[in-house]
Coordinates of C-alpha atoms in Angstrom, one line a residue:
Chain A
M1128 CA 151.4 89.7 104.4
K1129 CA 149.9 87.5 107.0
G1130 CA 150.1 87.7 110.8
E1131 CA 146.5 88.4 111.6
F1132 CA 146.2 85.7 114.2
E1133 CA 144.3 87.5 116.8
F1134 CA 142.0 89.0 114.2
I1135 CA 141.3 85.6 112.7
D1136 CA 140.7 84.2 116.0
G1137 CA 138.2 87.0 116.7
I1138 CA 136.5 86.3 113.5
R1139 CA 136.2 82.7 114.3
R1140 CA 134.8 83.4 117.7
T1141 CA 132.3 86.1 116.7
F1142 CA 131.3 85.5 113.1
P1143 CA 129.3 82.4 112.3
V1144 CA 130.6 80.8 109.1
P1145 CA 128.0 79.1 106.9
D1146 CA 128.1 75.4 106.5
G1147 CA 130.5 74.1 103.8
I1148 CA 132.6 77.2 103.8
T1149 CA 136.1 76.6 105.0
G1150 CA 139.5 78.2 104.8
I1151 CA 139.3 81.0 107.4
G1152 CA 142.8 81.1 108.7
D1153 CA 144.0 79.5 105.5
D1154 CA 145.5 81.2 102.5
C1155 CA 142.1 81.4 100.9
A1156 CA 138.5 81.0 101.9
V1157 CA 137.0 78.0 100.1
I1158 CA 133.4 78.5 98.9
P1159 CA 131.6 75.4 97.5
Q1160 CA 129.7 75.9 94.2
T1161 CA 127.0 73.8 92.8
D1162 CA 128.8 73.0 89.5
G1163 CA 131.5 70.8 90.9
W1164 CA 134.0 73.5 91.6
E1165 CA 134.9 75.5 94.7
T1166 CA 135.7 79.2 94.6
L1167 CA 138.9 80.4 96.3
V1168 CA 139.1 84.0 97.5
S1169 CA 141.8 85.9 99.3
T1170 CA 142.3 89.5 100.2
D1171 CA 145.4 91.4 101.3
M1172 CA 146.1 95.0 102.2
L1173 CA 149.5 96.7 101.7
V1174 CA 150.2 100.0 103.4
E1175 CA 153.0 102.4 102.6
G1176 CA 155.4 102.5 105.5
V1177 CA 154.4 99.1 106.8
H1178 CA 154.7 96.7 103.8
F1179 CA 156.7 98.9 101.5
L1180 CA 158.6 102.3 101.3
L1181 CA 158.0 104.3 98.1
E1182 CA 161.7 105.4 98.2
D1183 CA 162.7 101.7 97.9
I1184 CA 160.2 100.2 95.4
S1185 CA 159.4 101.4 91.9
P1186 CA 155.8 101.7 91.0
Y1187 CA 156.2 98.9 88.4
Q1188 CA 157.6 96.6 91.1
L1189 CA 154.8 97.5 93.6
G1190 CA 152.2 96.8 91.0
W1191 CA 153.7 93.4 90.3
K1192 CA 154.3 92.5 93.9
S1193 CA 150.8 93.6 95.1
A1194 CA 149.4 91.1 92.6
A1195 CA 152.0 88.4 93.2
V1196 CA 151.5 88.1 97.0
N1197 CA 147.8 87.5 96.3
F1198 CA 148.2 85.2 93.3
S1199 CA 150.5 83.2 95.6
D1200 CA 147.5 82.6 97.9
I1201 CA 145.7 80.9 95.0
A1202 CA 148.8 78.9 94.3
A1203 CA 149.0 77.9 97.9
M1204 CA 145.6 76.1 97.6
G1205 CA 146.5 74.5 94.3
G1206 CA 143.8 76.7 92.5
T1207 CA 143.3 77.8 89.0
P1208 CA 143.3 81.7 88.5
S1209 CA 139.9 83.4 87.9
G1210 CA 140.8 87.1 88.3
S1211 CA 141.6 89.9 90.6
F1212 CA 140.2 93.1 92.0
L1213 CA 142.4 96.1 92.8
A1214 CA 141.6 98.9 95.3
I1215 CA 144.1 101.6 95.6
A1216 CA 144.3 104.9 97.5
V1217 CA 147.0 107.4 96.3
P1218 CA 147.9 110.8 97.6
R1219 CA 147.0 113.6 95.2
T1220 CA 150.6 114.6 95.1
T1221 CA 151.5 111.3 93.4
G1222 CA 151.8 111.9 89.7
A1223 CA 149.6 110.2 87.1
G1224 CA 152.8 108.6 85.7
W1225 CA 153.2 106.7 89.0
L1226 CA 149.8 105.1 88.8
E1227 CA 150.4 104.2 85.2
E1228 CA 153.6 102.5 86.0
F1229 CA 152.0 100.7 88.9
L1230 CA 149.3 99.4 86.5
H1231 CA 152.0 98.4 84.1
G1232 CA 153.5 96.1 86.6
Y1233 CA 150.1 94.9 87.7
R1234 CA 149.1 94.1 84.2
D1235 CA 152.3 92.3 83.3
I1236 CA 152.0 89.7 86.1
S1237 CA 148.3 89.4 85.6
G1238 CA 148.9 88.5 82.0
K1239 CA 151.8 86.2 82.8
Y1240 CA 149.8 84.1 85.3
G1241 CA 146.3 84.4 83.7
F1242 CA 144.5 86.6 86.3
P1243 CA 142.4 89.2 84.4
L1244 CA 141.7 92.3 86.4
L1245 CA 137.9 92.3 86.8
G1246 CA 137.3 95.5 88.8
G1247 CA 138.7 98.0 91.2
D1248 CA 138.3 101.2 93.2
T1249 CA 140.6 104.2 93.4
S1250 CA 140.4 107.0 95.8
S1251 CA 142.7 109.7 97.1
S1252 CA 144.6 109.3 100.3
P1253 CA 145.9 112.0 102.6
D1254 CA 149.5 110.9 102.6
R1255 CA 150.2 107.3 102.0
V1256 CA 149.5 104.7 99.3
S1257 CA 147.2 101.9 100.4
I1258 CA 146.6 98.9 98.2
C1259 CA 144.1 96.1 98.6
V1260 CA 144.1 93.2 96.2
T1261 CA 141.3 90.5 96.2
V1262 CA 142.0 87.5 94.1
L1263 CA 139.7 84.7 92.9
G1264 CA 140.5 81.3 91.9
K1265 CA 138.8 77.9 91.6
A1266 CA 139.5 74.2 92.0
P1267 CA 137.6 71.1 91.5
A1268 CA 135.4 70.5 94.6
G1269 CA 137.4 69.1 97.5
T1270 CA 140.8 69.4 95.9
S1271 CA 142.0 72.6 97.5
L1272 CA 145.0 71.9 99.7
K1273 CA 144.5 73.3 103.1
R1274 CA 146.9 73.9 106.0
S1275 CA 144.9 71.5 108.1
S1276 CA 145.6 68.2 106.3
A1277 CA 149.2 67.3 107.3
R1278 CA 149.5 63.8 108.6
P1279 CA 152.3 62.4 110.9
G1280 CA 154.9 60.8 108.8
D1281 CA 154.4 63.3 106.0
L1282 CA 157.5 64.7 104.4
I1283 CA 157.8 68.5 104.6
C1284 CA 158.8 69.9 101.3
V1285 CA 159.4 73.3 99.7
T1286 CA 159.6 74.5 96.2
G1287 CA 162.5 76.7 94.9
F1288 CA 164.9 78.5 97.2
T1289 CA 164.3 80.1 100.6
G1290 CA 165.8 83.2 101.9
D1291 CA 166.5 85.0 98.5
S1292 CA 163.8 87.5 99.0
A1293 CA 164.9 88.4 102.6
A1294 CA 168.5 88.8 101.4
G1295 CA 167.2 91.1 98.6
L1296 CA 165.5 93.2 101.1
D1297 CA 168.6 93.3 103.3
A1298 CA 170.6 94.4 100.2
V1299 CA 168.2 97.3 99.6
L1300 CA 168.1 98.4 103.3
K1301 CA 171.9 98.3 103.5
G1302 CA 172.5 100.0 100.2
R1303 CA 174.6 97.2 98.8
P1304 CA 176.1 98.0 95.3
R1305 CA 173.8 96.5 92.7
E1306 CA 176.3 94.1 91.2
G1307 CA 177.1 90.4 91.3
E1308 CA 174.3 88.4 92.9
V1309 CA 172.6 91.5 94.4
P1310 CA 170.3 92.4 91.4
Y1311 CA 169.0 88.8 91.3
L1312 CA 168.2 88.8 95.1
I1313 CA 166.5 92.2 94.9
D1314 CA 164.4 91.0 92.0
R1315 CA 163.4 88.0 94.1
H1316 CA 162.2 90.4 96.7
Y1317 CA 160.4 92.9 94.4
L1318 CA 159.2 90.7 91.6
P1319 CA 158.3 87.4 93.2
H1320 CA 156.8 84.6 91.0
P1321 CA 153.8 82.9 92.4
R1322 CA 153.9 79.1 92.0
I1323 CA 150.6 78.8 90.2
A1324 CA 151.4 75.9 87.9
E1325 CA 153.3 74.1 90.6
G1326 CA 150.4 74.5 93.1
M1327 CA 147.9 73.2 90.5
S1328 CA 150.1 70.2 89.8
L1329 CA 150.6 69.4 93.5
A1330 CA 146.8 69.6 94.1
R1331 CA 146.4 66.9 91.5
T1332 CA 149.1 64.7 93.0
D1333 CA 148.0 61.8 95.2
G1334 CA 149.5 61.9 98.6
V1335 CA 150.1 65.6 98.9
H1336 CA 148.2 66.7 101.9
A1337 CA 148.7 70.2 103.3
M1338 CA 150.0 73.3 101.6
M1339 CA 150.6 77.0 102.1
D1340 CA 152.9 79.6 100.7
I1341 CA 155.9 81.0 102.5
S1342 CA 155.1 84.6 103.3
D1343 CA 156.5 85.1 106.8
G1344 CA 159.4 82.6 106.6
I1345 CA 159.5 78.8 107.1
G1346 CA 160.2 79.3 110.9
S1347 CA 156.9 81.0 111.4
D1348 CA 154.8 79.4 108.5
I1349 CA 155.4 75.8 109.5
R1350 CA 153.7 76.6 112.8
H1351 CA 150.4 77.3 110.9
I1352 CA 150.4 73.9 109.4
M1353 CA 151.2 72.4 112.8
E1354 CA 148.5 74.4 114.5
E1355 CA 145.8 73.8 111.9
S1356 CA 146.7 70.1 111.5
G1357 CA 147.2 69.4 115.2
V1358 CA 150.7 67.8 114.5
G1359 CA 154.3 68.5 115.2
A1360 CA 157.3 68.9 112.9
E1361 CA 160.9 68.2 112.6
I1362 CA 163.0 70.4 110.3
D1363 CA 166.5 69.8 109.3
V1364 CA 167.9 73.3 108.7
D1365 CA 170.9 71.9 106.8
R1366 CA 168.5 70.7 104.1
L1367 CA 167.0 74.1 103.4
P1368 CA 167.4 74.9 99.7
L1369 CA 169.8 77.9 99.5
S1370 CA 170.6 79.4 96.2
D1371 CA 174.1 80.1 95.0
E1372 CA 173.3 83.8 95.0
L1373 CA 172.2 83.7 98.6
R1374 CA 175.4 81.9 99.6
A1375 CA 177.5 84.3 97.7
Y1376 CA 175.8 87.3 99.2
C1377 CA 176.3 86.0 102.8
R1378 CA 180.0 85.2 102.2
R1379 CA 180.6 88.7 100.8
F1380 CA 178.8 90.5 103.6
G1381 CA 179.3 88.1 106.5
A1382 CA 175.7 87.0 107.1
D1383 CA 174.2 83.7 107.8
P1384 CA 172.0 82.3 105.0
L1385 CA 169.8 80.5 107.6
D1386 CA 168.8 83.7 109.1
F1387 CA 167.3 84.8 105.7
A1388 CA 165.9 81.3 105.0
L1389 CA 164.1 80.8 108.2
N1390 CA 163.3 84.2 109.7
G1391 CA 163.0 86.2 106.5
G1392 CA 159.7 86.1 104.6
E1393 CA 158.2 86.8 101.3
D1394 CA 159.7 83.9 99.3
Y1395 CA 156.3 83.0 98.0
E1396 CA 157.5 79.5 97.5
L1397 CA 155.1 76.6 98.4
L1398 CA 155.5 74.7 101.7
F1399 CA 153.7 71.3 101.5
T1400 CA 153.5 68.0 103.1
A1401 CA 153.2 64.7 101.4
G1402 CA 153.2 61.0 102.2
P1403 CA 156.5 59.3 101.6
Q1404 CA 155.1 57.4 98.7
A1405 CA 153.8 60.4 96.8
S1406 CA 155.1 60.8 93.3
I1407 CA 155.7 64.4 92.9
D1408 CA 156.5 65.9 89.6
V1409 CA 157.2 69.5 90.9
P1410 CA 160.8 70.3 91.7
H1411 CA 161.1 70.5 95.5
T1412 CA 163.4 69.9 98.4
V1413 CA 162.5 67.7 101.5
I1414 CA 163.4 69.6 104.6
G1415 CA 161.8 67.6 107.3
Q1416 CA 159.0 65.5 108.6
I1417 CA 155.6 65.9 110.2
T1418 CA 155.4 64.3 113.6
E1419 CA 152.7 63.2 116.0
N1420 CA 154.2 65.0 118.9
R1421 CA 153.0 68.6 118.7
G1422 CA 156.3 70.3 119.2
L1423 CA 158.6 71.9 116.6
V1424 CA 162.1 70.4 116.5
W1425 CA 165.0 72.1 114.6
K1426 CA 167.7 69.6 113.6
G1427 CA 171.1 70.8 112.7
S1428 CA 170.9 74.0 114.9
D1429 CA 170.1 75.0 118.4
R1430 CA 169.0 78.5 117.6
D1431 CA 165.6 79.8 118.1
F1432 CA 163.9 80.6 114.8
N1433 CA 160.9 82.8 114.8
G1434 CA 159.2 84.3 111.8
F1435 CA 158.3 87.9 111.9
R1436 CA 154.7 89.2 112.2
H1437 CA 153.2 92.4 111.0
F1438 CA 150.6 93.0 113.6
Chain B
M802 CA 132.7 105.6 97.4
K803 CA 132.9 105.6 93.6
G804 CA 134.4 108.2 91.3
E805 CA 137.2 106.3 89.8
F806 CA 136.4 107.2 86.2
E807 CA 139.9 107.9 84.9
F808 CA 141.1 104.6 86.6
I809 CA 138.2 102.5 85.1
D810 CA 138.9 104.0 81.7
G811 CA 142.5 103.1 82.2
I812 CA 141.6 99.5 83.1
R813 CA 139.3 99.2 80.1
R814 CA 142.0 100.4 77.8
T815 CA 144.9 98.4 79.1
F816 CA 143.5 95.3 80.7
P817 CA 141.9 92.8 78.4
V818 CA 138.7 91.5 80.0
P819 CA 137.9 87.8 79.3
D820 CA 134.8 86.9 77.2
G821 CA 131.6 86.8 79.1
I822 CA 132.7 88.9 82.1
T823 CA 131.0 92.3 82.3
G824 CA 130.4 94.9 84.9
I825 CA 133.7 96.9 84.9
G826 CA 132.4 100.4 85.5
D827 CA 129.2 99.0 87.1
D828 CA 128.5 98.5 90.8
C829 CA 129.8 94.9 90.5
A830 CA 131.8 92.8 88.2
V831 CA 129.6 90.0 86.8
I832 CA 131.3 86.7 86.3
P833 CA 129.3 83.9 84.6
Q834 CA 129.4 80.5 86.3
T835 CA 128.6 77.1 84.7
D836 CA 125.7 76.3 87.1
G837 CA 123.1 78.9 85.9
W838 CA 124.3 81.6 88.2
E839 CA 126.5 84.6 87.9
T840 CA 128.9 85.8 90.6
L841 CA 128.9 89.5 91.5
V842 CA 132.0 91.0 93.1
S843 CA 132.7 94.6 94.3
T844 CA 135.6 96.1 96.2
D845 CA 135.9 99.5 97.9
M846 CA 138.6 101.1 100.0
L847 CA 137.9 103.6 102.8
V848 CA 140.7 105.8 104.0
E849 CA 140.8 107.8 107.2
G850 CA 140.9 111.4 106.4
V851 CA 139.2 111.0 103.0
H852 CA 136.1 108.9 103.5
F853 CA 135.7 109.3 107.3
L854 CA 137.3 111.1 110.3
L855 CA 137.8 109.0 113.5
E856 CA 136.7 112.0 115.5
D857 CA 133.3 111.9 113.8
I858 CA 132.4 108.3 113.5
S859 CA 132.3 105.6 116.2
P860 CA 134.1 102.3 115.5
Y861 CA 130.7 100.6 115.6
Q862 CA 129.4 103.0 112.9
L863 CA 132.5 102.7 110.8
G864 CA 132.2 98.8 110.9
W865 CA 128.6 99.0 109.9
K866 CA 129.1 101.6 107.2
S867 CA 132.2 99.9 105.6
A868 CA 130.1 96.8 105.1
A869 CA 126.9 98.8 104.1
V870 CA 128.5 100.6 101.2
N871 CA 129.7 97.4 99.7
F872 CA 126.5 95.4 100.4
S873 CA 124.7 98.2 98.5
D874 CA 126.7 97.3 95.4
I875 CA 125.2 93.8 95.5
A876 CA 121.8 95.4 96.0
A877 CA 122.4 97.7 93.0
M878 CA 122.7 94.6 90.7
G879 CA 119.7 92.9 92.3
G880 CA 122.0 90.2 93.7
T881 CA 121.7 87.7 96.6
P882 CA 124.3 88.0 99.3
S883 CA 127.1 85.4 99.3
G884 CA 129.7 86.9 101.8
S885 CA 132.3 89.5 102.4
F886 CA 136.0 89.8 103.0
L887 CA 137.4 92.5 105.2
A888 CA 141.0 93.9 105.0
I889 CA 141.9 96.5 107.5
A890 CA 145.1 98.4 108.6
V891 CA 145.0 100.0 112.0
P892 CA 147.7 102.1 113.8
R893 CA 149.3 100.4 116.8
T894 CA 148.1 103.3 118.9
T895 CA 144.5 102.3 118.2
G896 CA 143.2 100.3 121.2
A897 CA 142.0 96.7 120.9
G898 CA 138.6 97.9 122.0
W899 CA 138.3 100.0 118.9
L900 CA 138.8 97.0 116.6
E901 CA 136.4 95.0 118.7
E902 CA 133.7 97.7 118.3
F903 CA 134.4 98.0 114.7
L904 CA 133.9 94.2 114.3
H905 CA 130.7 94.5 116.3
G906 CA 129.2 96.9 113.9
Y907 CA 130.5 94.9 110.9
R908 CA 129.0 91.8 112.4
D909 CA 125.6 93.3 113.1
I910 CA 125.0 94.5 109.6
S911 CA 126.5 91.2 108.1
G912 CA 123.9 89.2 110.2
K913 CA 121.1 91.5 109.3
Y914 CA 121.6 91.3 105.6
G915 CA 122.9 87.7 105.4
F916 CA 126.5 88.4 104.3
P917 CA 128.8 86.0 106.3
L918 CA 132.3 87.3 106.7
L919 CA 134.4 84.7 104.9
G920 CA 138.0 86.0 105.4
G921 CA 140.1 88.9 106.0
D922 CA 143.6 90.5 106.5
T923 CA 144.7 92.9 109.2
S924 CA 147.9 94.7 109.4
S925 CA 149.3 97.7 111.2
S926 CA 149.3 101.2 109.6
P927 CA 151.7 104.0 110.4
D928 CA 149.0 106.6 111.2
R929 CA 145.6 106.1 109.5
V930 CA 143.0 103.4 109.4
S931 CA 142.5 101.9 105.9
I932 CA 139.6 99.6 105.2
C933 CA 139.0 97.5 102.1
V934 CA 135.8 95.4 101.9
T935 CA 135.2 92.9 99.1
V936 CA 131.7 91.6 98.8
L937 CA 130.4 88.6 96.8
G938 CA 126.9 88.0 95.6
K939 CA 125.1 86.0 93.0
A940 CA 122.2 86.2 90.7
P941 CA 120.5 83.8 88.2
A942 CA 122.5 84.1 84.9
G943 CA 121.6 87.2 82.9
T944 CA 119.4 88.7 85.6
S945 CA 121.8 91.2 87.1
L946 CA 120.6 94.8 86.6
K947 CA 123.4 96.9 85.0
R948 CA 123.8 100.6 84.4
S949 CA 123.9 100.1 80.7
S950 CA 120.3 98.8 80.1
A951 CA 118.2 102.0 80.3
R952 CA 115.9 102.6 77.3
P953 CA 114.4 105.8 76.0
G954 CA 110.9 106.1 77.5
D955 CA 111.9 104.4 80.8
L956 CA 110.7 106.0 84.0
I957 CA 113.5 107.0 86.3
C958 CA 112.7 105.8 89.9
V959 CA 114.3 105.9 93.3
T960 CA 113.6 104.0 96.5
G961 CA 113.3 105.6 99.8
F962 CA 114.3 109.3 100.5
T963 CA 117.2 111.2 99.0
G964 CA 119.4 113.7 100.9
D965 CA 119.0 112.4 104.4
S966 CA 122.6 111.1 104.6
A967 CA 124.1 114.4 103.3
A968 CA 122.0 116.4 105.8
G969 CA 123.2 114.0 108.5
L970 CA 126.8 114.7 107.5
D971 CA 126.1 118.4 107.4
A972 CA 124.7 118.2 111.0
V973 CA 127.9 116.4 112.1
L974 CA 130.2 118.9 110.5
K975 CA 128.3 121.9 111.8
G976 CA 127.9 120.5 115.3
R977 CA 124.1 120.7 115.3
P978 CA 122.6 119.8 118.7
R979 CA 121.6 116.1 118.6
E980 CA 117.8 116.6 119.0
G981 CA 114.7 116.6 116.9
E982 CA 115.3 115.2 113.4
V983 CA 119.1 115.4 113.7
P984 CA 119.8 112.0 115.3
Y985 CA 117.7 110.4 112.5
L986 CA 119.6 112.1 109.8
I987 CA 122.9 111.3 111.4
D988 CA 121.9 107.7 111.6
R989 CA 121.1 107.7 107.9
H990 CA 124.6 108.9 107.3
Y991 CA 126.5 106.5 109.5
L992 CA 124.2 103.5 109.6
P993 CA 122.8 103.2 106.0
H994 CA 120.6 100.3 105.1
P995 CA 121.5 98.6 101.8
R996 CA 118.4 97.8 99.7
I997 CA 119.1 94.1 99.4
A998 CA 115.6 92.8 99.4
E999 CA 114.4 95.6 97.2
G1000 CA 117.2 95.1 94.7
M1001 CA 116.4 91.3 94.4
S1002 CA 112.8 92.0 93.9
L1003 CA 113.4 94.6 91.2
A1004 CA 115.8 92.2 89.4
R1005 CA 112.9 89.7 89.2
T1006 CA 110.4 92.4 87.9
D1007 CA 109.7 92.4 84.2
G1008 CA 110.4 95.8 82.6
V1009 CA 113.0 97.0 85.2
H1010 CA 116.0 97.7 82.9
A1011 CA 118.9 99.6 84.6
M1012 CA 119.9 100.0 88.2
M1013 CA 122.6 101.4 90.4
D1014 CA 122.9 102.6 94.0
I1015 CA 123.0 106.3 94.9
S1016 CA 126.5 106.8 96.3
D1017 CA 127.6 110.1 94.9
G1018 CA 124.2 111.8 94.7
I1019 CA 121.5 111.6 92.0
G1020 CA 123.0 114.6 90.1
S1021 CA 126.1 112.6 89.5
D1022 CA 124.9 109.1 89.6
I1023 CA 122.2 109.5 86.8
R1024 CA 125.0 110.4 84.5
H1025 CA 126.5 107.0 84.9
I1026 CA 123.3 105.3 83.6
M1027 CA 123.2 107.8 80.8
E1028 CA 126.8 107.2 79.8
E1029 CA 126.7 103.5 80.1
S1030 CA 123.3 103.2 78.4
G1031 CA 123.9 105.9 75.7
V1032 CA 120.7 107.8 76.5
G1033 CA 119.6 111.1 78.0
A1034 CA 117.5 111.9 81.0
E1035 CA 115.0 114.4 82.2
I1036 CA 114.6 114.8 85.9
D1037 CA 111.9 116.7 87.7
V1038 CA 113.6 118.0 90.9
D1039 CA 110.2 118.8 92.5
R1040 CA 109.4 115.0 92.5
L1041 CA 112.6 114.1 94.4
P1042 CA 111.5 112.1 97.6
L1043 CA 112.4 114.3 100.6
S1044 CA 111.8 113.1 104.1
D1045 CA 109.9 115.1 106.7
E1046 CA 113.1 115.1 108.8
L1047 CA 115.2 116.6 105.9
R1048 CA 112.5 119.2 105.3
A1049 CA 112.5 120.1 109.1
Y1050 CA 116.3 120.3 109.3
C1051 CA 116.4 122.6 106.3
R1052 CA 113.7 124.9 107.7
R1053 CA 115.5 125.0 111.0
F1054 CA 118.9 125.8 109.6
G1055 CA 118.0 127.7 106.5
A1056 CA 119.2 125.1 103.9
D1057 CA 117.8 123.9 100.6
P1058 CA 116.8 120.2 100.8
L1059 CA 117.5 119.9 97.0
D1060 CA 121.1 120.6 97.6
F1061 CA 121.3 117.5 99.9
A1062 CA 119.2 115.4 97.7
L1063 CA 121.0 116.1 94.5
N1064 CA 124.6 117.0 95.4
G1065 CA 125.0 115.1 98.5
G1066 CA 125.8 111.4 98.4
E1067 CA 125.8 108.2 100.3
D1068 CA 122.0 107.6 100.4
Y1069 CA 122.5 104.0 99.2
E1070 CA 119.0 104.1 97.8
L1071 CA 118.4 102.4 94.5
L1072 CA 118.1 104.4 91.3
F1073 CA 116.5 102.4 88.5
T1074 CA 114.8 102.7 85.2
A1075 CA 111.7 100.8 84.2
G1076 CA 109.3 100.7 81.3
P1077 CA 106.1 102.6 82.0
Q1078 CA 104.1 99.2 82.0
A1079 CA 106.4 97.5 84.6
S1080 CA 104.5 96.4 87.7
I1081 CA 106.8 97.3 90.5
D1082 CA 106.1 96.0 94.1
V1083 CA 109.0 97.9 95.7
P1084 CA 108.0 101.3 97.2
H1085 CA 109.6 104.0 95.0
T1086 CA 109.1 107.4 93.5
V1087 CA 109.2 108.3 89.8
I1088 CA 111.5 111.3 89.4
G1089 CA 111.9 111.5 85.6
Q1090 CA 112.3 109.8 82.3
I1091 CA 115.0 108.4 80.1
T1092 CA 115.2 110.2 76.8
E1093 CA 116.8 109.5 73.5
N1094 CA 118.5 112.8 73.4
R1095 CA 121.8 112.4 75.2
G1096 CA 121.6 115.5 77.4
L1097 CA 120.5 115.8 81.0
V1098 CA 117.6 118.1 81.6
W1099 CA 116.6 119.3 85.0
K1100 CA 113.0 120.3 85.3
G1101 CA 111.7 122.6 88.0
S1102 CA 115.1 124.3 88.6
D1103 CA 117.7 126.0 86.6
R1104 CA 120.6 125.4 88.9
D1105 CA 123.6 123.3 88.0
F1106 CA 123.7 120.1 89.9
N1107 CA 126.9 118.2 90.1
G1108 CA 127.7 115.2 92.3
F1109 CA 130.9 115.2 94.2
R1110 CA 133.8 113.0 93.2
H1111 CA 136.5 111.5 95.5
F1112 CA 139.4 111.3 93.2

């Protein structure tokens, strides 16, 4: 749901940002408060035909996912949930039952991760569903984990598995029979679980420096950390965490799991860097190292890995 | 940009709202903080073909207005500006110059009213521009003016003039020559000025009880205050503040200024109620009175006045 580089650059150039406020170009904006906390805010728009197709995703899944991708931005800073705001434009031809099911999915994930819905806006739309979620979180002052804090020598780490979501999308697009590992992978695509608890734990862990969520694919996302931190990175593609389900899917259908893991997006796992001495409680996999040299080096493969961009 | 009654009712029914948080169904959600302030948040979505037509509005005007309608929600609570977040989806066929002009308008009003742009999201859209602005403000704890605080005996007051924006839209739709009072009215439609300073002053004035902004037209908006406060209202339509420009336009083109003032929307003036003893510094017009009886009585006219709704 990212990819707005030119736009963000434009904002940085033309909009003065007040002192103390950071995070433009990060997963959330970070607004200092006077009570020892900082407020985290992120907003994302999802448009039918670009981010989802109504034929492919159920209203329940769409409600869940619209929230999930935003909650994940709070997780990516290590923030505590505060709440969310939902704006949605729906064609008049869409039945009332559709919106009810959408809200059902939105409500279920909101309850599960502790984000109350605090407000919203609905309007009609001529022909497509548009959804905009704004999410608020908070963190003790100065503890939010930004993309800009990676240091040479840091280990590059990732929670969970990479590539499952992209394989799930592949399964939908190619009409794979919904059996074996396929339903699991499709769920990973449509019902992602933001890493709220893991993010909060990592933000409280000494030696964890930079963090973001994986929304465009590691191959693209790691470049954000590199760019914001002014560092390089070396990634060992053979160490990427691949689920048994992803491997099974790729064996069955003759695909390369690394394509999904690196170039596919929307895993909503956490990508973070930590000093080698950091004592990390959250389950994770070390996939590489931050380097002083500003380049990106892929070990274990000579292919060119590029994330995808929306805009 | 309001009109989401069914949706808000649905949220109220199905989404538990945490203790202390109010404002769902108001112009902003009000989130108490621990430092003696409360945070105000509002979000609105604007969809091409529903809220605006690209043939009619310049990108500069659209950028300005997208921000204005949201800033007005902060004004409506009497809040101090904190900042805004902008999400926008634009078709690939829209030139880069369009987005630049849009941001120009957005930046100008943001600077004028002290709302820094704190973050955003852009994506492509298949065919229509969608815009979602989320705005943050703050107020000393307990001072935000809600729709629910009107009391029988309160005077009903309005800032500025009513109907200018609707007449401006009428002029655009009917292709009136852009001369005389027409350019002024069109500007009132496309470049509205949120009443930030006036709202802040009213929130600090003893005896001012309920407030909202006029987005759908007084005929519709007063009903929100009645409903949320559990009161009635009597409005003297002959006292509605009508600008010389509106009167001139209506004389020239044979229209009734009351149609614009009552049924037209998007004035973004403040509609508030205040005890008869309140000493109000902000220029305003008294247009009626809050009554115990729950009905709405129009004096000076026997027509049925209904605001318009988007959804």
